[in-house]
């Protein structure tokens, strides 16, 4: 009980501060509306169709980008990790391409797709792809030598090796990659909407700010935060559930 | 001696063969391009030479770098200063964790309009944007690193009554440093992204602003040359960071290798 109280105390303190400080004039009320005002705004937003349009549009870009990036990362990871020598030759190229900020692609996608949602998908795919690929490569490095040798002794075919030996080792790594990719994908979905002007929450925030609708702006920022928390929680939940058999998850559950 | 130089050359050849092949391919394929949006690579390189190795380096790249360094330094400092007490005291950590989880989950670009409203379009806003994004990995990794410190060392410190600042400098920070550096590496790449986005948003000076201005005025080869510059910028910083990492954590890598060998 005390523990539970402890874990909500931070939120409570923040909520009280956010409510009281603007009312007492400690913070400029115009720029920092009290929390209750934001919550009211949030609820009235939730009643509008526009808000759900924003939300669905952002979620769609996010989901498509994440799926494409994951598929590309898995295929590229298997190809680079399992073809002998491929890793040595691609190493420098990967190390060169990876630090290139995904936002460098923004002007390019504007030229090709304009403000359609595909712009966001391309940005997400580029940024999230590396997360999945790197985790795949870590995972393939981690395959147990005994398991590998056993598979060889039993003359597993290449597909047999992938399905029975590589894949189970890979899964936890892949999930870590997808989890990281999922939150990065949200960042880039919102970025695309803000900078390129694709329809979605990001554009809603910019529109609210330029039209001086400050409570709306804050409410939408809070929504993006809630989406982020939702994605994190869901990803961790799915990971725990699907990898229940895996030692890394079993151990944390036992503690 | 001869053999080792031969080995180095061999490795260099392996590292360079694919990038050079791709570069050559792109150069060849784009050579006769008449597509307005995808000009020949040779033209982009020519513009790159004229713009980015010339006056633009001082007027755009250096201001960007300055803002990035300022924001990143603040993020590192604040992340460690806030993270250490959170890692040391469990009660504090339990209270703060849900709040931190929420703020971390807000996509940093979403805060740009908020910061624009509070600080205008100037450098303060751009530095603040970098801080709000880059601080999270540093802060969370500091917390994890401090929390996960070796318990034998912890008890040794206690036995010898090493307390306060001495404990902080000689035990807490060094033992958390490998993890802090991991956070700093992630924070740097986020910082670069936010540097660009904040500049694209408030187009004045800087790499991001230059690229978006070129794009809007349809100066396509110039735009691609800016994209190339940005890629090299990110790459160069990651190389610098790796050098720093190797130097700062030399003791750690040495220790880990010893442990692995034994």
Short mmCIF file of C-alpha atoms in Angstrom, two decimals:
data_model
loop_
_atom_site.label_atom_id
_atom_site.label_comp_id
_atom_site.label_asym_id
_atom_site.label_seq_id
_atom_site.Cartn_x
_atom_site.Cartn_y
_atom_site.Cartn_z
CA UNK A 1 0.00 0.00 0.00
CA UNK A 2 2.75 2.40 1.00
CA UNK A 3 4.62 1.41 -2.12
CA UNK A 4 1.65 2.12 -4.31
CA UNK A 5 1.19 5.50 -2.64
CA UNK A 6 4.86 6.14 -3.22
CA UNK A 7 4.55 5.48 -6.93
CA UNK A 8 1.62 7.84 -7.45
CA UNK A 9 3.08 10.56 -5.20
CA UNK A 10 5.24 11.90 -8.01
CA UNK A 11 2.23 12.34 -10.28
CA UNK A 12 0.18 13.84 -7.48
CA UNK A 13 2.87 16.38 -6.66
CA UNK A 14 3.23 17.34 -10.30
CA UNK A 15 -0.54 17.63 -10.75
CA UNK A 16 -0.93 19.84 -7.68
CA UNK A 17 1.98 22.04 -8.73
CA UNK A 18 0.60 22.38 -12.25
CA UNK A 19 -2.82 23.26 -10.89
CA UNK A 20 -1.80 25.64 -8.12
CA UNK A 21 1.18 27.50 -9.58
CA UNK A 22 -0.77 29.17 -12.43
CA UNK A 23 -3.67 30.00 -10.11
CA UNK A 24 -1.38 31.67 -7.59
CA UNK A 25 0.35 33.57 -10.36
CA UNK A 26 3.66 31.76 -9.85
CA UNK A 27 3.55 30.81 -13.52
CA UNK A 28 2.11 32.87 -16.34
CA UNK A 29 -1.45 31.68 -16.71
CA UNK A 30 -1.56 32.47 -20.37
CA UNK A 31 1.40 30.19 -21.12
CA UNK A 32 0.79 27.60 -18.39
CA UNK A 33 -2.94 27.04 -18.02
CA UNK A 34 -3.88 25.13 -14.83
CA UNK A 35 -4.10 21.37 -15.23
CA UNK A 36 -7.87 21.26 -14.71
CA UNK A 37 -8.29 23.61 -17.66
CA UNK A 38 -6.19 21.26 -19.81
CA UNK A 39 -8.18 18.22 -18.73
CA UNK A 40 -11.45 19.96 -19.58
CA UNK A 41 -9.96 20.82 -22.96
CA UNK A 42 -8.85 17.22 -23.42
CA UNK A 43 -12.36 15.92 -22.78
CA UNK A 44 -14.01 18.41 -25.10
CA UNK A 45 -11.43 17.53 -27.76
CA UNK A 46 -12.28 13.86 -27.36
CA UNK A 47 -15.83 14.71 -28.38
CA UNK A 48 -14.77 16.18 -31.71
CA UNK A 49 -14.42 14.19 -34.88
CA UNK A 50 -11.32 16.12 -35.88
CA UNK A 51 -9.40 14.82 -32.87
CA UNK A 52 -10.11 11.18 -33.72
CA UNK A 53 -9.19 11.91 -37.32
CA UNK A 54 -5.83 13.23 -36.15
CA UNK A 55 -5.30 10.28 -33.85
CA UNK A 56 -6.18 7.63 -36.41
CA UNK A 57 -4.07 9.26 -39.07
CA UNK A 58 -1.02 9.35 -36.80
CA UNK A 59 -1.62 5.78 -35.68
CA UNK A 60 -1.90 4.59 -39.27
CA UNK A 61 1.38 6.20 -40.35
CA UNK A 62 3.04 4.76 -37.26
CA UNK A 63 1.74 1.24 -37.81
CA UNK A 64 2.57 1.04 -41.52
CA UNK A 65 6.05 2.45 -40.95
CA UNK A 66 6.74 0.05 -38.11
CA UNK A 67 5.60 -3.00 -40.06
CA UNK A 68 7.65 -2.07 -43.14
CA UNK A 69 10.73 -1.31 -41.02
CA UNK A 70 10.43 -4.55 -39.08
CA UNK A 71 10.01 -6.67 -42.21
CA UNK A 72 12.96 -4.95 -43.90
CA UNK A 73 15.09 -5.24 -40.76
CA UNK A 74 14.38 -8.96 -40.34
CA UNK A 75 15.08 -9.81 -43.96
CA UNK A 76 18.24 -7.70 -44.12
CA UNK A 77 19.37 -9.06 -40.75
CA UNK A 78 18.97 -12.69 -41.83
CA UNK A 79 20.72 -12.00 -45.12
CA UNK A 80 23.67 -10.18 -43.56
CA UNK A 81 23.92 -12.44 -40.56
CA UNK A 82 23.66 -15.82 -42.28
CA UNK A 83 25.49 -15.33 -45.57
CA UNK A 84 29.15 -15.96 -44.79
CA UNK A 85 31.31 -12.88 -45.23
CA UNK A 86 28.34 -10.55 -45.76
CA UNK A 87 28.84 -8.96 -42.36
CA UNK A 88 32.50 -8.12 -42.92
CA UNK A 89 31.77 -6.44 -46.21
CA UNK A 90 28.67 -4.52 -45.11
CA UNK A 91 30.05 -3.41 -41.75
CA UNK A 92 31.51 -0.08 -42.89
CA UNK A 93 28.46 0.75 -45.00
CA UNK A 94 26.12 0.14 -42.06
CA UNK A 95 28.32 2.19 -39.75
CA UNK A 96 28.27 5.01 -42.27
CA UNK A 97 24.55 5.01 -43.02
CA UNK A 98 23.28 4.48 -39.49
CA UNK A 99 24.34 7.82 -37.96
CA UNK A 100 22.76 9.75 -40.84
CA UNK A 101 19.85 11.49 -39.16
CA UNK A 102 16.53 10.31 -40.58
CA UNK A 103 15.38 13.91 -40.80
CA UNK A 104 17.93 14.39 -43.59
CA UNK A 105 15.40 12.56 -45.76
CA UNK A 106 12.67 15.14 -45.13
CA UNK A 107 13.35 17.33 -48.19
CA UNK A 108 13.60 14.24 -50.37
CA UNK A 109 10.28 12.78 -49.26
CA UNK A 110 8.60 16.17 -49.62
CA UNK A 111 9.66 16.20 -53.26
CA UNK A 112 8.40 12.68 -53.87
CA UNK A 113 5.29 12.40 -51.72
CA UNK A 114 4.48 15.95 -50.69
CA UNK A 115 2.39 16.07 -47.56
CA UNK A 116 0.82 12.64 -48.07
CA UNK A 117 1.21 10.12 -45.28
CA UNK A 118 3.80 8.10 -47.24
CA UNK A 119 6.33 10.81 -46.35
CA UNK A 120 6.02 9.84 -42.71
CA UNK A 121 6.18 6.15 -43.55
CA UNK A 122 9.51 6.60 -45.35
CA UNK A 123 11.03 8.56 -42.45
CA UNK A 124 9.82 6.00 -39.92
CA UNK A 125 11.08 3.11 -42.00
CA UNK A 126 14.55 4.58 -42.31
CA UNK A 127 14.88 5.39 -38.60
CA UNK A 128 13.28 2.23 -37.23
CA UNK A 129 14.98 -0.13 -39.69
CA UNK A 130 18.38 0.31 -38.01
CA UNK A 131 17.03 -0.60 -34.59
CA UNK A 132 15.62 -3.87 -35.87
CA UNK A 133 18.64 -4.67 -38.04
CA UNK A 134 21.18 -4.09 -35.25
CA UNK A 135 19.26 -6.21 -32.78
CA UNK A 136 18.98 -8.97 -35.41
CA UNK A 137 22.75 -8.88 -35.88
CA UNK A 138 23.37 -8.96 -32.11
CA UNK A 139 20.98 -11.88 -31.85
CA UNK A 140 22.61 -13.85 -34.65
CA UNK A 141 25.95 -13.29 -32.93
CA UNK A 142 24.52 -14.75 -29.78
CA UNK A 143 23.54 -18.15 -31.19
CA UNK A 144 24.84 -20.82 -28.86
CA UNK A 145 27.92 -22.51 -30.31
CA UNK A 146 26.83 -25.91 -29.04
CA UNK A 147 23.39 -25.53 -30.61
CA UNK A 148 25.02 -24.46 -33.87
CA UNK A 149 27.38 -27.42 -33.88
CA UNK A 150 24.59 -29.81 -32.94
CA UNK A 151 22.49 -28.53 -35.82
CA UNK A 152 25.44 -29.05 -38.12
CA UNK A 153 26.02 -32.61 -36.86
CA UNK A 154 22.42 -33.45 -37.55
CA UNK A 155 22.77 -31.87 -40.99
CA UNK A 156 20.02 -29.33 -40.56
CA UNK A 157 19.18 -27.63 -43.80
CA UNK A 158 19.56 -23.86 -43.98
CA UNK A 159 15.82 -23.34 -43.44
CA UNK A 160 15.85 -25.90 -40.63
CA UNK A 161 18.68 -24.02 -39.00
CA UNK A 162 16.84 -20.70 -39.30
CA UNK A 163 13.55 -22.10 -37.99
CA UNK A 164 14.83 -24.29 -35.15
CA UNK A 165 18.08 -22.68 -34.01
CA UNK A 166 18.42 -19.08 -35.16
CA UNK A 167 14.83 -17.94 -34.72
CA UNK A 168 14.34 -18.87 -31.03
CA UNK A 169 17.62 -17.16 -30.15
CA UNK A 170 16.70 -14.16 -32.22
CA UNK A 171 13.22 -13.53 -30.90
CA UNK A 172 14.09 -11.68 -27.67
CA UNK A 173 16.57 -9.51 -29.56
CA UNK A 174 14.03 -8.87 -32.29
CA UNK A 175 11.46 -7.82 -29.72
CA UNK A 176 13.89 -5.38 -28.13
CA UNK A 177 14.47 -3.99 -31.61
CA UNK A 178 10.75 -3.68 -32.32
CA UNK A 179 10.14 -2.04 -28.96
CA UNK A 180 12.81 0.59 -29.62
CA UNK A 181 11.57 0.98 -33.18
CA UNK A 182 7.98 1.49 -32.01
CA UNK A 183 8.79 4.53 -29.90
CA UNK A 184 11.11 6.01 -32.52
CA UNK A 185 8.36 5.51 -35.09
CA UNK A 186 5.99 7.65 -33.04
CA UNK A 187 8.59 10.43 -32.79
CA UNK A 188 9.01 10.45 -36.56
CA UNK A 189 5.29 10.21 -37.28
CA UNK A 190 4.76 13.37 -35.21
CA UNK A 191 7.82 15.02 -36.75
CA UNK A 192 6.55 14.39 -40.27
CA UNK A 193 3.21 15.91 -39.38
CA UNK A 194 4.81 18.97 -37.86
CA UNK A 195 7.48 19.71 -40.44
CA UNK A 196 5.85 18.40 -43.62
CA UNK A 197 2.27 19.12 -42.62
CA UNK A 198 0.86 15.61 -43.02
CA UNK A 199 -2.58 15.33 -41.45
CA UNK A 200 -2.30 14.11 -37.85
CA UNK A 201 -1.69 15.08 -34.23
CA UNK A 202 1.62 16.78 -34.98
CA UNK A 203 -0.06 19.17 -37.38
CA UNK A 204 -2.82 19.68 -34.83
CA UNK A 205 -0.24 20.87 -32.31
CA UNK A 206 1.30 23.32 -34.78
CA UNK A 207 -2.11 24.64 -35.84
CA UNK A 208 -3.13 25.10 -32.20
CA UNK A 209 0.08 26.96 -31.40
CA UNK A 210 -0.09 29.31 -34.39
CA UNK A 211 -3.75 30.07 -33.69
CA UNK A 212 -2.86 30.72 -30.05
CA UNK A 213 -5.15 27.95 -28.75
CA UNK A 214 -2.75 27.18 -25.95
CA UNK A 215 -4.84 24.73 -23.90
CA UNK A 216 -5.55 22.72 -27.08
CA UNK A 217 -1.85 22.64 -27.83
CA UNK A 218 -1.01 21.30 -24.38
CA UNK A 219 -3.86 18.81 -24.52
CA UNK A 220 -2.57 17.41 -27.82
CA UNK A 221 1.00 17.23 -26.46
CA UNK A 222 -0.37 15.24 -23.51
CA UNK A 223 -2.13 12.94 -25.99
CA UNK A 224 1.16 12.24 -27.78
CA UNK A 225 2.69 11.41 -24.40
CA UNK A 226 -0.18 9.06 -23.61
CA UNK A 227 0.27 7.41 -27.00
CA UNK A 228 3.95 6.95 -26.24
CA UNK A 229 3.23 5.43 -22.83
CA UNK A 230 0.58 3.20 -24.40
CA UNK A 231 3.04 1.96 -27.03
CA UNK A 232 5.70 1.25 -24.39
CA UNK A 233 3.32 -0.60 -22.11
CA UNK A 234 1.75 -2.59 -24.94
CA UNK A 235 5.13 -3.53 -26.42
CA UNK A 236 6.41 -4.71 -23.07
CA UNK A 237 3.21 -6.64 -22.41
CA UNK A 238 3.31 -8.40 -25.78
CA UNK A 239 6.97 -9.18 -25.27
CA UNK A 240 6.30 -10.77 -21.88
CA UNK A 241 3.43 -12.79 -23.20
CA UNK A 242 4.98 -14.08 -26.39
CA UNK A 243 8.34 -14.81 -24.80
CA UNK A 244 6.96 -16.43 -21.67
CA UNK A 245 8.96 -19.55 -22.43
CA UNK A 246 12.22 -17.70 -22.84
CA UNK A 247 14.75 -17.69 -19.96
CA UNK A 248 15.25 -13.89 -20.09
CA UNK A 249 11.54 -13.31 -19.42
CA UNK A 250 11.11 -16.25 -17.06
CA UNK A 251 13.85 -14.93 -14.82
CA UNK A 252 12.45 -11.42 -14.50
CA UNK A 253 9.01 -12.86 -13.78
CA UNK A 254 10.40 -15.00 -10.97
CA UNK A 255 11.89 -12.08 -9.07
CA UNK B 1 55.98 -5.35 -39.87
CA UNK B 2 55.34 -5.99 -43.55
CA UNK B 3 52.74 -8.55 -42.64
CA UNK B 4 50.86 -6.22 -40.35
CA UNK B 5 50.71 -3.43 -42.93
CA UNK B 6 49.50 -6.03 -45.39
CA UNK B 7 46.81 -7.05 -42.95
CA UNK B 8 45.72 -3.47 -42.37
CA UNK B 9 45.54 -2.86 -46.12
CA UNK B 10 43.52 -6.02 -46.53
CA UNK B 11 41.06 -4.94 -43.85
CA UNK B 12 40.84 -1.47 -45.32
CA UNK B 13 40.06 -2.98 -48.70
CA UNK B 14 37.27 -5.08 -47.19
CA UNK B 15 35.81 -2.04 -45.44
CA UNK B 16 35.96 0.15 -48.52
CA UNK B 17 34.84 -2.16 -51.29
CA UNK B 18 31.06 -1.93 -50.75
CA UNK B 19 30.85 1.83 -50.01
CA UNK B 20 33.00 2.57 -53.08
CA UNK B 21 30.95 0.22 -55.24
CA UNK B 22 27.71 1.88 -54.12
CA UNK B 23 29.15 5.33 -54.65
CA UNK B 24 30.35 4.38 -58.13
CA UNK B 25 27.00 2.84 -58.98
CA UNK B 26 25.12 5.94 -57.86
CA UNK B 27 27.51 8.16 -59.78
CA UNK B 28 27.10 6.09 -62.93
CA UNK B 29 23.33 5.63 -62.73
CA UNK B 30 22.65 9.30 -62.04
CA UNK B 31 25.19 10.60 -64.56
CA UNK B 32 22.68 11.17 -67.34
CA UNK B 33 19.72 11.86 -65.11
CA UNK B 34 17.36 14.43 -66.51
CA UNK B 35 14.95 14.05 -63.61
CA UNK B 36 14.59 17.45 -62.00
CA UNK B 37 14.33 16.00 -58.49
CA UNK B 38 17.26 13.61 -58.82
CA UNK B 39 20.09 15.47 -60.49
CA UNK B 40 23.39 13.73 -61.37
CA UNK B 41 25.48 13.01 -58.29
CA UNK B 42 28.42 14.79 -59.89
CA UNK B 43 26.44 18.05 -59.85
CA UNK B 44 25.49 17.56 -56.23
CA UNK B 45 29.14 17.02 -55.37
CA UNK B 46 30.12 20.12 -57.27
CA UNK B 47 27.55 22.16 -55.32
CA UNK B 48 28.74 20.49 -52.13
CA UNK B 49 32.25 21.67 -52.81
CA UNK B 50 31.13 25.21 -53.58
CA UNK B 51 28.69 25.57 -50.70
CA UNK B 52 29.68 23.47 -47.75
CA UNK B 53 33.43 23.56 -48.05
CA UNK B 54 33.08 27.29 -48.58
CA UNK B 55 31.22 30.09 -46.77
CA UNK B 56 28.28 27.93 -45.68
CA UNK B 57 30.47 25.95 -43.34
CA UNK B 58 30.95 29.03 -41.18
CA UNK B 59 27.45 30.49 -41.56
CA UNK B 60 25.43 27.28 -41.19
CA UNK B 61 27.39 24.27 -39.99
CA UNK B 62 29.20 25.99 -37.13
CA UNK B 63 26.07 27.61 -35.61
CA UNK B 64 24.33 24.22 -35.76
CA UNK B 65 27.30 22.58 -34.10
CA UNK B 66 27.39 25.27 -31.42
CA UNK B 67 23.73 24.80 -30.53
CA UNK B 68 24.13 21.05 -30.52
CA UNK B 69 27.14 21.19 -28.20
CA UNK B 70 25.37 23.61 -25.84
CA UNK B 71 22.17 21.54 -25.68
CA UNK B 72 24.00 18.25 -25.47
CA UNK B 73 26.29 19.46 -22.68
CA UNK B 74 23.32 20.68 -20.64
CA UNK B 75 21.49 17.39 -21.26
CA UNK B 76 24.50 15.34 -20.13
CA UNK B 77 25.04 17.40 -17.01
CA UNK B 78 21.38 17.54 -16.04
CA UNK B 79 20.84 13.87 -16.84
CA UNK B 80 23.66 12.77 -14.56
CA UNK B 81 22.88 15.29 -11.79
CA UNK B 82 19.21 14.23 -11.66
CA UNK B 83 19.90 10.56 -12.36
CA UNK B 84 22.42 9.91 -9.57
CA UNK B 85 20.11 10.65 -6.62
CA UNK B 86 17.28 8.76 -8.33
CA UNK B 87 19.55 5.76 -8.71
CA UNK B 88 20.75 5.93 -5.11
CA UNK B 89 17.43 6.31 -3.28
CA UNK B 90 14.74 3.75 -4.05
CA UNK B 91 11.88 5.77 -2.54
CA UNK B 92 12.73 8.79 -4.66
CA UNK B 93 12.98 6.58 -7.71
CA UNK B 94 9.59 4.99 -7.16
CA UNK B 95 7.98 8.41 -6.83
CA UNK B 96 9.67 9.87 -9.90
CA UNK B 97 9.61 6.92 -12.27
CA UNK B 98 5.99 7.16 -13.52
CA UNK B 99 6.38 10.90 -14.13
CA UNK B 100 9.64 10.35 -15.99
CA UNK B 101 8.07 7.53 -18.02
CA UNK B 102 5.36 9.90 -19.15
CA UNK B 103 7.63 12.80 -20.08
CA UNK B 104 10.02 10.48 -21.83
CA UNK B 105 7.17 9.11 -23.93
CA UNK B 106 6.25 12.53 -25.33
CA UNK B 107 7.87 12.75 -28.77
CA UNK B 108 10.38 15.61 -28.31
CA UNK B 109 9.37 17.41 -31.52
CA UNK B 110 5.87 17.80 -30.07
CA UNK B 111 7.39 20.13 -27.49
CA UNK B 112 8.79 22.48 -30.13
CA UNK B 113 5.58 24.57 -30.37
CA UNK B 114 5.47 24.80 -26.58
CA UNK B 115 9.07 25.98 -26.45
CA UNK B 116 8.52 28.36 -29.37
CA UNK B 117 5.69 29.93 -27.40
CA UNK B 118 7.84 30.24 -24.29
CA UNK B 119 11.18 31.21 -25.80
CA UNK B 120 10.49 32.49 -29.32
CA UNK B 121 12.37 31.34 -32.41
CA UNK B 122 15.89 32.07 -31.20
CA UNK B 123 18.79 29.96 -30.10
CA UNK B 124 17.35 29.44 -26.59
CA UNK B 125 14.43 27.52 -28.06
CA UNK B 126 16.67 25.36 -30.24
CA UNK B 127 19.02 24.53 -27.38
CA UNK B 128 16.02 23.77 -25.14
CA UNK B 129 14.56 21.42 -27.77
CA UNK B 130 17.85 19.50 -27.90
CA UNK B 131 17.95 19.29 -24.11
CA UNK B 132 14.37 18.04 -23.77
CA UNK B 133 15.07 15.18 -26.17
CA UNK B 134 18.64 14.19 -25.39
CA UNK B 135 18.27 14.17 -21.61
CA UNK B 136 16.08 11.05 -21.38
CA UNK B 137 18.45 8.29 -22.44
CA UNK B 138 21.21 9.87 -20.34
CA UNK B 139 19.01 10.26 -17.28
CA UNK B 140 17.47 6.78 -17.45
CA UNK B 141 20.80 5.08 -18.08
CA UNK B 142 22.38 6.98 -15.19
CA UNK B 143 19.60 5.74 -12.92
CA UNK B 144 20.11 2.15 -14.13
CA UNK B 145 23.89 2.40 -13.86
CA UNK B 146 23.84 3.78 -10.32
CA UNK B 147 21.19 1.30 -9.26
CA UNK B 148 23.07 -1.66 -10.68
CA UNK B 149 26.41 -0.89 -9.03
CA UNK B 150 28.42 -3.87 -7.80
CA UNK B 151 27.17 -4.80 -4.33
CA UNK B 152 30.55 -6.03 -3.09
CA UNK B 153 32.13 -2.68 -3.91
CA UNK B 154 29.18 -0.96 -2.27
CA UNK B 155 29.70 -2.89 0.94
CA UNK B 156 33.45 -2.35 0.79
CA UNK B 157 32.84 1.40 0.63
CA UNK B 158 30.54 1.09 3.60
CA UNK B 159 33.07 -0.93 5.59
CA UNK B 160 35.77 1.65 4.99
CA UNK B 161 33.30 4.41 5.80
CA UNK B 162 33.72 6.05 2.43
CA UNK B 163 30.87 8.53 2.34
CA UNK B 164 29.59 11.69 0.71
CA UNK B 165 31.51 13.24 -2.15
CA UNK B 166 34.34 10.78 -1.92
CA UNK B 167 31.90 7.91 -2.35
CA UNK B 168 30.26 9.71 -5.27
CA UNK B 169 33.53 10.37 -7.11
CA UNK B 170 35.31 7.13 -6.35
CA UNK B 171 32.51 4.60 -6.42
CA UNK B 172 29.10 5.74 -7.72
CA UNK B 173 30.10 7.68 -10.84
CA UNK B 174 32.88 5.36 -12.05
CA UNK B 175 30.78 2.25 -11.65
CA UNK B 176 27.84 3.83 -13.45
CA UNK B 177 29.98 5.38 -16.19
CA UNK B 178 29.79 2.58 -18.79
CA UNK B 179 26.01 2.78 -18.70
CA UNK B 180 26.02 6.59 -18.63
CA UNK B 181 28.16 6.55 -21.78
CA UNK B 182 25.64 4.26 -23.49
CA UNK B 183 22.94 6.82 -22.67
CA UNK B 184 25.14 9.63 -23.93
CA UNK B 185 25.61 7.84 -27.24
CA UNK B 186 21.86 7.49 -27.78
CA UNK B 187 21.36 11.07 -26.55
CA UNK B 188 23.80 12.39 -29.15
CA UNK B 189 21.95 10.91 -32.10
CA UNK B 190 18.64 12.21 -30.75
CA UNK B 191 20.28 15.59 -30.21
CA UNK B 192 21.38 15.77 -33.86
CA UNK B 193 17.88 14.93 -35.07
CA UNK B 194 16.34 17.59 -32.85
CA UNK B 195 18.93 20.15 -33.86
CA UNK B 196 17.82 19.67 -37.48
CA UNK B 197 14.09 19.64 -36.73
CA UNK B 198 14.25 22.77 -34.59
CA UNK B 199 16.12 24.56 -37.37
CA UNK B 200 13.67 23.40 -40.01
CA UNK B 201 10.91 24.78 -37.87
CA UNK B 202 12.41 28.21 -37.38
CA UNK B 203 14.29 28.78 -40.59
CA UNK B 204 17.07 31.25 -39.92
CA UNK B 205 20.55 29.77 -39.91
CA UNK B 206 21.88 26.26 -39.56
CA UNK B 207 22.01 23.06 -41.54
CA UNK B 208 18.34 22.18 -41.14
CA UNK B 209 17.23 25.69 -42.12
CA UNK B 210 19.51 25.75 -45.15
CA UNK B 211 18.22 22.41 -46.43
CA UNK B 212 14.58 23.35 -46.06
CA UNK B 213 15.13 26.76 -47.71
CA UNK B 214 16.83 25.08 -50.68
CA UNK B 215 13.95 22.63 -50.91
CA UNK B 216 11.32 25.36 -50.82
CA UNK B 217 13.06 27.36 -53.51
CA UNK B 218 13.54 24.20 -55.62
CA UNK B 219 17.33 24.47 -55.67
CA UNK B 220 17.52 20.72 -55.87
CA UNK B 221 21.27 20.02 -56.28
CA UNK B 222 21.94 22.46 -53.42
CA UNK B 223 19.34 20.67 -51.30
CA UNK B 224 20.90 17.25 -51.88
CA UNK B 225 24.33 18.67 -51.12
CA UNK B 226 22.91 19.82 -47.77
CA UNK B 227 21.51 16.34 -47.13
CA UNK B 228 24.98 14.94 -47.87
CA UNK B 229 26.52 17.46 -45.47
CA UNK B 230 24.06 16.45 -42.79
CA UNK B 231 24.91 12.79 -43.28
CA UNK B 232 28.62 13.51 -42.99
CA UNK B 233 27.92 15.68 -39.93
CA UNK B 234 26.17 12.80 -38.18
CA UNK B 235 28.85 10.35 -39.21
CA UNK B 236 31.71 12.62 -38.05
CA UNK B 237 30.12 13.16 -34.65
CA UNK B 238 29.60 9.44 -34.14
CA UNK B 239 33.28 8.85 -34.94
CA UNK B 240 34.32 11.56 -32.46
CA UNK B 241 32.07 10.03 -29.86
CA UNK B 242 33.55 6.59 -30.38
CA UNK B 243 37.05 8.01 -29.84
CA UNK B 244 35.88 9.67 -26.63
CA UNK B 245 34.18 6.47 -25.51
CA UNK B 246 37.27 4.39 -26.09
CA UNK B 247 39.42 6.80 -24.15
CA UNK B 248 37.03 7.43 -21.26
CA UNK B 249 36.17 3.77 -20.75
CA UNK B 250 39.57 2.29 -21.47
CA UNK B 251 39.73 0.83 -17.98
CA UNK B 252 36.32 -0.75 -18.42
CA UNK B 253 37.01 -2.42 -21.76
CA UNK B 254 40.34 -3.70 -20.41
CA UNK B 255 38.59 -5.16 -17.39
CA UNK B 256 35.87 -6.76 -19.47
CA UNK B 257 38.37 -8.36 -21.82
CA UNK B 258 40.28 -9.76 -18.85
CA UNK B 259 37.09 -11.22 -17.43
CA UNK B 260 36.18 -12.77 -20.75
CA UNK B 261 39.58 -14.35 -21.15
CA UNK B 262 39.59 -15.87 -17.69
#
